[in-house]
Every structure is written in C-alpha cells, then in structure tokens.
Short mmCIF file of C-alpha atoms and ligand atoms in Angstrom, two decimals:
data_model
loop_
_atom_site.label_atom_id
_atom_site.label_comp_id
_atom_site.label_asym_id
_atom_site.label_seq_id
_atom_site.Cartn_x
_atom_site.Cartn_y
_atom_site.Cartn_z
CA MET G 1 36.12 -116.34 -30.32
CA GLU G 2 35.30 -118.26 -33.48
CA SER G 3 31.84 -120.21 -32.97
CA ASN G 4 31.78 -122.90 -34.88
CA TRP G 5 27.40 -123.93 -33.99
CA LYS G 6 24.60 -123.90 -35.87
CA SER G 7 22.57 -120.40 -35.78
CA ARG G 8 19.83 -121.67 -34.52
CA LYS G 9 20.31 -125.42 -33.12
CA VAL G 10 19.02 -126.32 -29.69
CA VAL G 11 19.68 -129.39 -27.56
CA VAL G 12 17.15 -130.56 -24.80
CA VAL G 13 18.65 -132.83 -22.41
CA GLY G 14 15.89 -134.63 -20.48
CA ALA G 15 12.75 -135.71 -22.26
CA GLY G 16 10.36 -135.41 -19.45
CA ALA G 17 7.08 -133.53 -19.02
CA VAL G 18 9.29 -130.21 -19.15
CA GLY G 19 11.58 -131.23 -21.87
CA SER G 20 9.26 -132.31 -24.17
CA THR G 21 6.47 -128.89 -23.53
CA LEU G 22 10.03 -127.08 -23.96
CA ALA G 23 10.04 -128.72 -27.41
CA TYR G 24 6.55 -128.75 -28.48
CA ALA G 25 6.31 -124.29 -27.47
CA LEU G 26 10.01 -123.98 -29.53
CA ALA G 27 9.16 -126.28 -32.52
CA GLN G 28 5.04 -123.88 -32.72
CA LYS G 29 7.09 -120.85 -32.24
CA GLY G 30 9.21 -121.24 -35.42
CA LEU G 31 12.51 -119.67 -33.43
CA ALA G 32 14.70 -123.60 -33.83
CA GLU G 33 15.90 -124.69 -37.19
CA GLU G 34 16.43 -128.53 -35.46
CA ILE G 35 16.20 -129.28 -31.92
CA ASP G 36 17.74 -132.22 -30.72
CA ILE G 37 16.73 -134.00 -27.87
CA LEU G 38 17.92 -136.69 -25.27
CA ASP G 39 17.49 -138.52 -22.32
CA ALA G 40 19.21 -141.12 -20.22
CA ASN G 41 16.11 -143.48 -21.05
CA HIS G 42 16.56 -143.74 -25.13
CA ASP G 43 12.81 -144.56 -25.61
CA ILE G 44 11.30 -141.90 -23.39
CA ALA G 45 13.69 -139.63 -26.15
CA GLN G 46 12.64 -141.80 -28.64
CA GLY G 47 8.44 -141.48 -28.36
CA GLN G 48 8.78 -137.77 -27.40
CA VAL G 49 10.86 -137.38 -30.47
CA LEU G 50 8.45 -139.37 -32.59
CA ASP G 51 5.03 -137.71 -31.16
CA LEU G 52 6.68 -134.16 -31.90
CA ALA G 53 8.11 -135.12 -35.23
CA HIS G 54 4.44 -136.49 -36.04
CA GLY G 55 3.13 -132.70 -36.03
CA LEU G 56 5.98 -131.74 -38.31
CA PRO G 57 3.17 -130.90 -41.16
CA TYR G 58 1.71 -127.79 -38.85
CA TYR G 59 4.69 -126.42 -37.22
CA PRO G 60 7.20 -123.68 -39.20
CA SER G 61 10.03 -125.57 -40.57
CA VAL G 62 11.95 -127.64 -37.90
CA GLN G 63 14.05 -130.43 -37.58
CA ILE G 64 13.14 -132.62 -34.96
CA ARG G 65 15.28 -135.62 -33.73
CA VAL G 66 16.99 -137.96 -31.39
CA GLY G 67 20.51 -136.30 -30.00
CA GLN G 68 23.42 -137.90 -28.98
CA SER G 69 26.38 -135.86 -26.93
CA GLN G 70 27.71 -135.33 -30.31
CA ASP G 71 24.79 -133.20 -31.16
CA TYR G 72 26.43 -130.97 -27.94
CA ALA G 73 29.18 -129.58 -30.53
CA ASP G 74 27.58 -127.02 -32.77
CA ALA G 75 24.69 -126.37 -30.73
CA GLN G 76 23.40 -122.71 -29.93
CA VAL G 77 21.75 -123.35 -26.79
CA ILE G 78 21.60 -126.66 -24.40
CA VAL G 79 18.78 -126.67 -22.06
CA ILE G 80 18.96 -129.24 -19.14
CA THR G 81 16.02 -130.18 -17.50
CA ALA G 82 17.04 -133.62 -16.70
CA GLY G 83 16.84 -134.60 -13.05
CA ALA G 84 16.25 -137.52 -10.59
CA LYS G 85 12.95 -137.49 -8.77
CA GLN G 86 13.26 -137.24 -4.76
CA ALA G 87 12.71 -141.64 -3.74
CA PRO G 88 10.75 -142.50 -1.24
CA GLY G 89 12.72 -141.76 2.31
CA GLU G 90 15.11 -139.18 0.52
CA SER G 91 16.53 -135.79 2.14
CA ARG G 92 16.45 -133.22 0.51
CA LEU G 93 20.07 -133.11 0.01
CA ALA G 94 20.18 -136.22 -0.88
CA LEU G 95 18.60 -135.93 -3.87
CA VAL G 96 20.42 -132.14 -4.48
CA LYS G 97 23.66 -134.41 -5.03
CA LYS G 98 22.20 -136.72 -6.82
CA ASN G 99 20.81 -134.33 -9.50
CA ALA G 100 24.16 -132.32 -8.99
CA ASP G 101 25.69 -135.48 -10.36
CA ILE G 102 23.82 -136.08 -13.24
CA ILE G 103 24.63 -132.10 -14.31
CA GLU G 104 27.97 -132.98 -13.58
CA SER G 105 28.27 -136.27 -16.24
CA ILE G 106 26.03 -133.86 -18.60
CA VAL G 107 28.91 -130.64 -18.37
CA ASP G 108 31.26 -133.05 -19.11
CA ASP G 109 29.84 -134.55 -21.74
CA ILE G 110 28.57 -130.91 -23.19
CA VAL G 111 32.70 -130.06 -22.50
CA SER G 112 34.18 -132.99 -23.96
CA GLN G 113 32.71 -131.83 -27.49
CA GLY G 114 34.38 -128.50 -27.56
CA SER G 115 30.59 -127.29 -27.37
CA GLN G 116 30.06 -123.12 -27.97
CA ALA G 117 26.85 -123.32 -26.40
CA VAL G 118 25.44 -121.54 -23.89
CA ILE G 119 24.15 -123.95 -21.24
CA LEU G 120 20.52 -123.47 -19.44
CA VAL G 121 19.82 -125.18 -16.49
CA THR G 122 16.27 -125.48 -15.17
CA SER G 123 16.31 -128.78 -13.67
CA ASN G 124 16.22 -128.66 -9.17
CA PRO G 125 17.35 -127.01 -7.52
CA VAL G 126 18.13 -124.62 -10.15
CA ASP G 127 20.05 -121.57 -8.81
CA ILE G 128 22.18 -124.62 -7.13
CA LEU G 129 22.95 -126.84 -10.40
CA THR G 130 23.56 -123.98 -12.60
CA TYR G 131 26.32 -123.20 -10.63
CA VAL G 132 27.89 -126.84 -9.68
CA ALA G 133 27.76 -126.80 -14.30
CA LEU G 134 29.38 -123.06 -13.84
CA LYS G 135 31.87 -124.50 -11.85
CA ARG G 136 32.31 -127.91 -13.41
CA SER G 137 32.30 -126.66 -17.10
CA GLY G 138 35.27 -124.12 -16.28
CA TRP G 139 33.75 -121.62 -18.90
CA THR G 140 32.88 -118.54 -18.93
CA LYS G 141 30.02 -116.89 -16.43
CA GLY G 142 27.73 -115.74 -19.08
CA ARG G 143 27.81 -118.85 -20.97
CA VAL G 144 26.16 -120.71 -17.84
CA ILE G 145 23.15 -119.60 -16.90
CA GLY G 146 19.51 -120.98 -15.12
CA SER G 147 15.94 -120.35 -15.60
CA GLY G 148 16.15 -118.67 -12.61
CA THR G 149 12.83 -116.23 -11.01
CA VAL G 150 11.35 -116.16 -15.36
CA LEU G 151 8.87 -118.58 -13.99
CA ASP G 152 7.90 -116.90 -10.85
CA SER G 153 7.71 -113.26 -12.44
CA ALA G 154 5.94 -114.73 -15.36
CA ARG G 155 3.32 -115.87 -12.24
CA PHE G 156 3.61 -112.30 -10.49
CA ARG G 157 2.71 -110.40 -13.88
CA TYR G 158 -0.19 -112.21 -14.13
CA LEU G 159 -1.53 -111.86 -10.79
CA LEU G 160 -1.25 -108.44 -11.02
CA SER G 161 -2.91 -108.17 -14.27
CA GLN G 162 -5.35 -110.25 -13.25
CA HIS G 163 -5.52 -108.14 -9.89
CA CYS G 164 -5.45 -104.52 -11.56
CA ASP G 165 -7.87 -105.88 -14.93
CA VAL G 166 -5.15 -105.01 -17.25
CA ASP G 167 -2.73 -106.42 -19.65
CA VAL G 168 -0.33 -108.78 -18.84
CA GLY G 169 1.86 -107.18 -21.63
CA ASN G 170 1.81 -103.88 -19.87
CA VAL G 171 3.02 -105.22 -16.58
CA HIS G 172 6.49 -105.06 -15.59
CA ALA G 173 7.69 -106.84 -12.83
CA TYR G 174 10.51 -109.19 -11.25
CA PHE G 175 10.31 -111.96 -8.35
CA LEU G 176 13.95 -112.03 -7.45
CA GLY G 177 16.61 -114.46 -5.69
CA GLU G 178 16.06 -118.36 -5.52
CA HIS G 179 14.13 -119.38 -7.43
CA GLY G 180 12.47 -121.54 -3.79
CA ASP G 181 10.81 -120.39 -0.52
CA SER G 182 12.92 -117.64 -0.19
CA GLU G 183 11.90 -115.48 -4.01
CA PHE G 184 10.68 -112.28 -3.26
CA PRO G 185 8.65 -109.59 -5.36
CA ALA G 186 11.17 -106.43 -6.51
CA TRP G 187 8.20 -104.20 -5.15
CA SER G 188 10.98 -101.70 -5.90
CA MET G 189 10.46 -101.97 -9.42
CA THR G 190 7.01 -102.81 -10.38
CA HIS G 191 5.96 -100.84 -13.07
CA ILE G 192 2.69 -100.44 -14.99
CA ALA G 193 2.32 -98.83 -17.73
CA GLY G 194 5.29 -97.43 -17.19
CA LEU G 195 4.25 -95.93 -13.73
CA ALA G 196 5.79 -97.02 -10.56
CA ILE G 197 2.91 -99.38 -8.94
CA ASP G 198 1.62 -97.39 -6.31
CA ASP G 199 1.66 -94.46 -8.92
CA TYR G 200 -0.45 -96.56 -10.84
CA CYS G 201 -3.10 -97.51 -8.00
CA PRO G 202 -5.43 -94.24 -8.70
CA PHE G 203 -5.65 -95.31 -12.33
CA CYS G 204 -7.18 -98.60 -11.30
CA ASN G 205 -8.73 -97.60 -8.22
CA LYS G 206 -10.21 -101.34 -7.37
CA CYS G 207 -10.04 -101.89 -4.48
CA ASN G 208 -9.28 -100.49 -0.85
CA THR G 209 -7.10 -103.10 0.39
CA TRP G 210 -3.96 -102.92 -1.59
CA GLN G 211 -1.29 -103.64 0.97
CA LEU G 212 -3.18 -106.58 1.86
CA ASP G 213 -3.13 -107.68 -1.91
CA ARG G 214 0.49 -107.24 -2.04
CA GLU G 215 1.33 -109.69 0.02
CA LYS G 216 -1.52 -111.79 -0.88
CA ILE G 217 0.09 -111.44 -4.57
CA THR G 218 3.56 -112.77 -3.17
CA GLN G 219 2.07 -115.80 -1.64
CA THR G 220 0.30 -116.78 -4.68
CA VAL G 221 3.72 -116.68 -7.00
CA LYS G 222 5.53 -118.22 -4.08
CA GLU G 223 2.94 -121.28 -3.61
CA SER G 224 2.28 -121.85 -6.95
CA ALA G 225 4.28 -125.10 -7.76
CA TYR G 226 3.01 -126.44 -4.62
CA HIS G 227 -0.48 -125.89 -5.48
CA ILE G 228 -0.03 -127.39 -9.14
CA ILE G 229 2.10 -129.60 -8.04
CA ASN G 230 -0.62 -131.28 -5.59
CA TYR G 231 -3.08 -130.79 -8.74
CA LYS G 232 -1.92 -132.78 -11.12
CA GLY G 233 2.08 -133.72 -10.41
CA ALA G 234 4.07 -131.44 -11.77
CA THR G 235 4.41 -127.87 -13.68
CA TYR G 236 5.17 -128.10 -17.42
CA PHE G 237 3.37 -125.23 -19.51
CA ALA G 238 4.52 -122.26 -17.79
CA ILE G 239 7.72 -123.49 -17.78
CA GLY G 240 7.97 -124.48 -21.25
CA MET G 241 7.37 -121.00 -22.52
CA ALA G 242 9.24 -118.79 -20.21
CA LEU G 243 12.40 -121.41 -21.32
CA VAL G 244 10.91 -120.59 -25.28
CA ARG G 245 11.47 -116.96 -24.35
CA ILE G 246 14.63 -117.37 -22.93
CA VAL G 247 16.25 -119.45 -25.63
CA GLY G 248 14.36 -117.24 -28.09
CA THR G 249 16.50 -113.82 -26.36
CA ILE G 250 19.89 -116.11 -26.83
CA LEU G 251 18.77 -117.44 -30.45
CA GLN G 252 17.88 -113.57 -31.70
CA ASP G 253 20.08 -111.69 -29.61
CA GLN G 254 17.57 -109.92 -28.37
CA ARG G 255 18.91 -108.61 -25.10
CA SER G 256 15.52 -109.05 -23.40
CA VAL G 257 16.46 -108.39 -19.73
CA LEU G 258 15.20 -111.59 -17.64
CA PRO G 259 15.71 -112.40 -14.14
CA VAL G 260 17.94 -115.35 -14.82
CA SER G 261 20.16 -117.34 -12.72
CA THR G 262 23.39 -116.00 -12.63
CA LEU G 263 26.88 -116.34 -10.97
CA LEU G 264 27.45 -112.61 -8.77
CA ASP G 265 30.38 -111.12 -8.62
CA GLY G 266 29.85 -108.11 -6.30
CA GLU G 267 25.87 -107.35 -7.21
CA TYR G 268 23.61 -106.97 -4.98
CA GLY G 269 26.80 -106.48 -2.75
CA LEU G 270 27.16 -110.83 -3.21
CA ARG G 271 29.52 -113.18 -4.42
CA ASP G 272 30.21 -116.51 -5.45
CA VAL G 273 26.24 -117.47 -6.16
CA CYS G 274 24.12 -117.67 -8.53
CA LEU G 275 20.75 -115.95 -8.62
CA GLY G 276 18.00 -115.22 -10.11
CA VAL G 277 18.27 -111.54 -11.10
CA PRO G 278 17.54 -109.19 -14.14
CA CYS G 279 20.41 -109.91 -17.11
CA VAL G 280 20.62 -109.03 -20.41
CA VAL G 281 20.16 -112.28 -22.32
CA GLY G 282 21.56 -112.06 -25.69
CA GLN G 283 23.85 -114.39 -27.97
CA GLY G 284 26.35 -115.71 -25.94
CA GLY G 285 24.19 -115.82 -22.63
CA VAL G 286 24.15 -113.09 -20.32
CA LYS G 287 25.73 -109.89 -21.24
CA GLN G 288 24.78 -107.59 -18.62
CA ILE G 289 23.54 -107.28 -14.70
CA ILE G 290 21.34 -105.12 -14.21
CA ASP G 291 22.73 -104.21 -10.23
CA ALA G 292 19.46 -102.45 -9.59
CA PRO G 293 19.02 -100.49 -6.59
CA LEU G 294 16.89 -102.99 -4.55
CA LEU G 295 15.28 -101.32 -1.27
CA PRO G 296 16.54 -102.28 2.52
CA GLU G 297 13.91 -104.82 2.71
CA GLU G 298 14.28 -106.01 -0.67
CA LYS G 299 18.28 -106.35 -0.13
CA LYS G 300 17.79 -108.33 3.12
CA ALA G 301 15.89 -110.53 1.21
CA ILE G 302 18.50 -111.36 -1.38
CA ALA G 303 20.63 -111.93 1.12
CA GLY G 304 18.56 -114.32 2.75
CA SER G 305 18.14 -115.84 -0.89
CA ALA G 306 21.98 -116.17 -1.31
CA SER G 307 23.31 -117.14 2.26
CA ILE G 308 19.81 -120.45 1.92
CA ILE G 309 21.74 -121.65 -1.34
CA GLN G 310 25.50 -120.99 -0.01
CA LYS G 311 24.72 -123.22 2.85
CA VAL G 312 23.50 -125.84 0.97
CA LEU G 313 26.42 -125.48 -1.71
CA LYS G 314 28.16 -125.98 1.21
CA GLN G 315 26.54 -129.09 2.59
CA LEU G 316 26.86 -130.29 -1.28
CA ALA G 317 31.13 -129.71 -0.93
CA SER G 318 31.49 -131.62 2.38
N1 NAD X 1 13.36 -123.99 -12.81
C1 NAD X 1 11.58 -124.51 -12.79
O1 NAD X 1 10.99 -122.95 -12.66
C2 NAD X 1 11.45 -125.64 -13.30
C3 NAD X 1 9.96 -125.23 -12.94
C4 NAD X 1 10.07 -126.95 -13.07
C5 NAD X 1 10.63 -128.08 -13.16
N2 NAD X 1 11.61 -127.66 -12.76
C6 NAD X 1 12.57 -128.90 -12.58
O2 NAD X 1 12.70 -129.85 -14.27
C7 NAD X 1 13.13 -130.68 -14.31
C8 NAD X 1 12.70 -131.84 -15.24
O3 NAD X 1 11.38 -131.50 -14.99
P1 NAD X 1 10.33 -132.55 -15.02
O4 NAD X 1 8.85 -132.49 -14.79
O5 NAD X 1 10.55 -132.93 -16.83
O6 NAD X 1 11.17 -134.14 -14.31
P2 NAD X 1 10.17 -135.97 -15.71
O7 NAD X 1 10.78 -136.52 -14.25
O8 NAD X 1 9.06 -135.40 -15.85
O9 NAD X 1 12.05 -135.86 -16.64
C9 NAD X 1 12.83 -135.25 -15.94
C10 NAD X 1 14.28 -136.85 -17.13
O10 NAD X 1 15.30 -136.73 -16.54
C11 NAD X 1 16.15 -137.40 -17.79
N3 NAD X 1 17.05 -137.60 -17.05
C12 NAD X 1 17.41 -138.54 -15.55
N4 NAD X 1 18.76 -138.30 -15.93
C13 NAD X 1 19.24 -138.21 -16.82
C14 NAD X 1 20.62 -138.30 -17.14
N5 NAD X 1 21.67 -138.49 -16.61
N6 NAD X 1 20.45 -137.68 -18.72
C15 NAD X 1 19.85 -137.45 -19.54
N7 NAD X 1 18.54 -137.38 -18.69
C16 NAD X 1 18.65 -138.47 -17.45
C17 NAD X 1 14.97 -138.67 -16.72
O11 NAD X 1 15.12 -139.79 -17.58
C18 NAD X 1 13.30 -138.16 -17.43
O12 NAD X 1 13.32 -138.41 -18.40
C19 NAD X 1 13.15 -130.78 -12.14
O13 NAD X 1 14.70 -131.13 -11.19
C20 NAD X 1 11.96 -130.59 -12.13
O14 NAD X 1 12.30 -129.69 -10.71
C21 NAD X 1 11.89 -126.36 -12.78
#
C-alpha cells in the first residue's frame, strides 16, 4: 500500500502528564520532525505547546504544534494518552467504559482522516483499550498496538542491574502479560551479558538469597506504579521514555524487540486478546510476534492475564 504519511510526524493525543512528557522527551531525541499535540481541553494543549516550543532553540530541529483531526491524515505514529480520571465513587468498570468511549471516538476521528499511521495506545487499562482501538479501527492488527509491558520491563531491567551492579544495557529481560496486577517476569528469557540469569549468578556472587531476591524484585516491579502514585500522584517520566523508545523504532524501522501489547492469534496458545509479549517492532508497527517457549509456570501466568482481560472485555460488551 502507498503511504501518504510524513516520514517523521508524530501526533500525541492527550496533553496531560504522559502526553507532555512524551513530547518533551521525543523533541530532545531529535527523532521527529513534527510533533502535534491534541487535547479535548484546548487550553491544556495550547499551554503545553507554548511551554515546549519555547525550548526550540535548544532541541534538535523539530516543529511542535497544537494539532487538529486533520493532522492524523499524514502522521506516521499517533500516540493516544487521553483518558478520564477516576471520579469519586466511580467503579473501575465504569471508568473502563468511559475510557473505551474516549478511545473509540478518537479512533473514529483517525480513521475518518484516511490515516495510515500506527496507533500506539498508552491510556489504561492499556491492553483492554488497545483491543477496543483495534476492533474499532478495522485496521490490520500490527498497526494498532499498546505500550504493553515496555515500562514494566524497563523497571525490571533497572532493578536487576541495581541488584547485580551491572550496566542496565547488559540486562535483557521482560515482564509479560497484562500491564497490571497479573503481569509476570519471564525469568526463562532473562539474560545478563548473554548468560541466562542463573548462569550469571557466580560472576555476580553478591547475594546468597537469590530465590528470595527474585521474589522481591518481582514484587517491586509490580508495585512500582502504586508507590510512585502515592508519592507524587502520577507516573510520567519513565513511561515517556518507554514511548519514545517505541515511537523511535517505528519512525526509524529499527525492528527492535519490545513487549508491546498486540492481538494474539494462537501465539502462547491464546486468541482474541491483546497482551504484552515480545514483538519485532518497526515501520508499520508489529512485524512479528516472538512466540517464546515459556516455562510451565510462565505459560500459566500469561493464560491468567488473558482470562482477566477477556473477562473485562466481556463485561464491556454486555
Ligand atoms: N501504559 C502505561 O504504562 C501507562 C503509564 C502511565 C500512565 N498511563 C495512562 O496514561 C493515561 C494518561 O495519563 P496522564 O497522567 O497523562 O493523565 P492526565 O489526566 O494528566 O491527562 C489526560 C489528558 O487526556 C485528555 N483527554 C480526555 N479525554 C480526551 C479526548 N476525548 N480527546 C483528547 N484528550 C482527552 C484530558 O483533557 C487530559 O489532559 C492514563 O490513562 C494513565 O493511566 C499509562
């Protein structure tokens, strides 16, 4: 198919903490030639754009503008960070429904512009909203993806690097499944310096409580967002960097393996659900899903994530 997108144009929908941090980090990386920011609250979009644009003398060359629906037409990547906050007394399901409606209306707008972009959903619950966006768009599955467990995997890599006192760049590791309470570390895929984590242990030799430490690291990753939200109300810096990583691999067709949320069609023995699994990501979105041979307990964990998400999807549809 002929593409009509500008090669390095990114539209960010939602100018709150996550959207503005993404725009700020993306501008500094010099990956995009144009960043357009949209928000249902025009004043917020206007304010963020002015504040960001005043840094233009100090970024690599980039245009930062308030966007409008027409900007979807030739964007290469559209990142959805828009969402409503939980109102006092509102149930989690009611909030999911509200956010699903928001995502559907944004996707309708994108589709009506004849956009050929990749849609990257970040709004929570991200696996559910990625599924909603994909179904609403009618697009091929690789073009509508979610940030999945890219952030959680970064937290995992950071904690492992701290524990083993080694450069985080030498740690390859993934959290998989739901971006939420049922996510899990894929220990069978965890490597440091090319060695399986257990084979690396003798070189590190700093702890003799590895089994306990593994559980502690797992728990810390899973509780990270709760702790940060307790401290300061929201998380946005690390997710901003995670989104830059995903957007960058799409803009530059880097074919990086990242655990984005994607529709499974038999991989991991699962169908009709979006989950964070390792995928080759490049121009056009997910190019391939890596169907890794997980351990039995990891297979059980990913199936558990799928059933939790499918239950909510059923409730949404009823
Ligand atoms: N996936 C992840 O790893 C991850 C990490 C952090 C946050 N998040 C999620 O990202 C989302 C945004 O978080 P935040 O802290 O930036 O929230 P925020 O409240 O600061 O910003 C959300 C913005 O969305 C806008 N908005 C609402 N409806 C809209 C619509 N129909 N069109 C355009 N804009 C609309 C609001 O006006 C607001 O400015 C939340 O759903 C949050 O849970 C995801």
